Short mmCIF file of C-alpha atoms in Angstrom, two decimals:
data_model
loop_
_atom_site.label_atom_id
_atom_site.label_comp_id
_atom_site.label_asym_id
_atom_site.label_seq_id
_atom_site.Cartn_x
_atom_site.Cartn_y
_atom_site.Cartn_z
CA UNK A 1 0.00 0.00 0.00
CA UNK A 2 1.17 3.49 -0.74
CA UNK A 3 1.40 6.13 1.95
CA UNK A 4 -1.53 8.02 0.46
CA UNK A 5 -3.77 4.91 0.53
CA UNK A 6 -2.89 4.24 4.17
CA UNK A 7 -3.78 7.82 5.11
CA UNK A 8 -7.15 7.57 3.32
CA UNK A 9 -7.87 4.24 4.98
CA UNK A 10 -7.01 5.70 8.38
CA UNK A 11 -9.30 8.68 7.79
CA UNK A 12 -12.16 6.45 6.67
CA UNK A 13 -11.84 4.20 9.73
CA UNK A 14 -11.65 7.26 12.00
CA UNK A 15 -14.74 8.83 10.48
CA UNK A 16 -16.76 5.64 10.62
CA UNK A 17 -15.65 4.94 14.18
CA UNK A 18 -16.58 8.45 15.27
CA UNK A 19 -20.05 8.14 13.76
CA UNK A 20 -20.98 4.90 15.47
CA UNK A 21 -23.30 5.09 18.44
CA UNK A 22 -22.57 3.41 21.76
CA UNK A 23 -24.47 0.20 22.42
CA UNK A 24 -27.87 0.64 24.08
CA UNK A 25 -27.93 0.90 27.86
CA UNK A 26 -28.04 -2.69 29.23
CA UNK A 27 -31.25 -3.30 31.16
CA UNK A 28 -31.45 -5.88 33.97
CA UNK A 29 -32.59 -9.38 32.97
CA UNK A 30 -36.26 -9.59 34.00
CA UNK A 31 -36.12 -13.39 34.13
CA UNK A 32 -33.83 -13.41 37.19
CA UNK A 33 -35.45 -13.88 40.62
CA UNK A 34 -33.68 -10.83 42.10
CA UNK A 35 -35.00 -8.50 39.39
CA UNK A 36 -38.50 -9.99 39.65
CA UNK A 37 -38.47 -9.55 43.44
CA UNK A 38 -37.38 -5.91 43.21
CA UNK A 39 -39.98 -5.11 40.54
CA UNK A 40 -42.68 -6.68 42.77
CA UNK A 41 -41.46 -4.67 45.79
CA UNK A 42 -41.57 -1.44 43.80
CA UNK A 43 -44.99 -2.27 42.31
CA UNK A 44 -46.37 -2.63 45.85
CA UNK A 45 -44.67 0.55 47.15
CA UNK A 46 -45.31 2.98 44.31
CA UNK A 47 -49.13 3.37 44.09
CA UNK A 48 -49.35 5.21 47.41
CA UNK A 49 -46.21 7.24 46.70
CA UNK A 50 -47.06 8.23 43.11
CA UNK A 51 -50.87 8.32 43.20
CA UNK A 52 -51.49 9.25 46.81
CA UNK A 53 -53.86 6.32 47.21
CA UNK A 54 -54.83 2.88 45.98
CA UNK A 55 -53.84 1.72 42.53
CA UNK A 56 -51.70 -0.68 40.57
CA UNK A 57 -48.27 -0.21 39.06
CA UNK A 58 -46.33 -2.03 36.40
CA UNK A 59 -42.61 -1.54 36.92
CA UNK A 60 -39.49 -1.99 34.79
CA UNK A 61 -36.29 -2.07 36.81
CA UNK A 62 -33.68 -0.04 34.94
CA UNK A 63 -30.75 -0.57 37.29
CA UNK A 64 -29.54 -0.62 40.88
CA UNK A 65 -26.68 0.85 42.89
CA UNK A 66 -26.49 -0.44 46.44
CA UNK A 67 -29.88 0.15 48.09
CA UNK A 68 -31.00 2.50 45.30
CA UNK A 69 -33.25 1.26 42.51
CA UNK A 70 -33.89 3.08 39.24
CA UNK A 71 -37.13 2.15 37.51
CA UNK A 72 -39.89 3.20 35.17
CA UNK A 73 -43.34 3.01 36.74
CA UNK A 74 -46.69 3.00 34.97
CA UNK A 75 -49.39 3.39 37.62
CA UNK A 76 -53.17 3.72 37.47
CA UNK A 77 -55.35 4.75 40.38
CA UNK A 78 -58.40 2.88 41.57
CA UNK A 79 -59.99 5.76 43.46
CA UNK A 80 -63.58 4.84 42.62
CA UNK A 81 -66.21 5.36 39.94
CA UNK A 82 -65.53 8.32 37.69
CA UNK A 83 -62.14 8.98 39.25
CA UNK A 84 -59.19 8.27 37.00
CA UNK A 85 -55.58 9.01 37.75
CA UNK A 86 -52.35 7.71 36.40
CA UNK A 87 -48.68 8.34 35.90
CA UNK A 88 -45.94 6.87 33.74
CA UNK A 89 -42.47 8.10 34.59
CA UNK A 90 -38.97 7.17 35.68
CA UNK A 91 -38.40 7.01 39.42
CA UNK A 92 -35.52 6.69 41.84
CA UNK A 93 -36.18 4.67 44.98
CA UNK A 94 -33.76 4.91 47.90
CA UNK A 95 -35.01 2.23 50.29
CA UNK A 96 -38.64 3.36 50.55
CA UNK A 97 -38.08 7.03 49.55
CA UNK A 98 -39.33 7.76 46.04
CA UNK A 99 -38.01 10.62 43.90
CA UNK A 100 -39.90 11.72 40.79
CA UNK A 101 -38.64 13.98 38.01
CA UNK A 102 -39.95 17.51 37.72
CA UNK A 103 -42.32 18.56 34.94
CA UNK A 104 -41.86 20.75 31.90
CA UNK A 105 -38.50 22.36 31.21
CA UNK A 106 -37.08 20.93 34.44
CA UNK A 107 -37.80 17.30 33.48
CA UNK A 108 -34.48 16.62 31.69
CA UNK A 109 -32.27 18.30 34.31
CA UNK A 110 -34.07 16.51 37.16
CA UNK A 111 -33.71 13.11 35.43
CA UNK A 112 -29.99 13.81 35.07
CA UNK A 113 -29.76 14.54 38.81
CA UNK A 114 -31.74 11.39 39.73
CA UNK A 115 -29.92 8.81 37.61
CA UNK A 116 -26.35 7.84 36.73
CA UNK A 117 -25.21 9.70 33.59
CA UNK A 118 -25.53 6.88 31.06
CA UNK A 119 -28.92 5.74 32.39
CA UNK A 120 -30.24 9.31 32.41
CA UNK A 121 -29.26 9.67 28.74
CA UNK A 122 -31.02 6.39 27.89
CA UNK A 123 -34.19 7.44 29.75
CA UNK A 124 -34.28 10.80 27.98
CA UNK A 125 -33.29 9.51 24.53
CA UNK A 126 -35.32 6.28 24.37
CA UNK A 127 -38.14 6.33 26.95
CA UNK A 128 -40.25 3.74 25.08
CA UNK A 129 -37.52 1.14 25.63
CA UNK A 130 -37.53 1.85 29.37
CA UNK A 131 -41.27 1.50 29.96
CA UNK A 132 -42.77 -1.66 31.47
#
């Protein structure tokens, strides 16, 4: 190979490498007993915390660090006839303390404060993948 061809090859590899996206954020394996147990714990805890009353939640565990769980919760209230309430959002749970993101323009910054950097980016960039 000539010097010029090697330079062009190097540039092409550099450009293609710079354009590739990182692999998707790895989500916990929902078939493992530990993940199933934590999702069940969160599903029981979250209706009161997120809805202020009775309801049901479907939960997708997004990750854990120590005693902190990061999840997406989709909850629907069962307040009675004609009363409908619901929420679908990422949450941070420290033991039994639940933190929700703020609304509107503060949503993105609050998600970044709640979650590790790479998980926050995944939640903001691909929320459909995170939902239960």
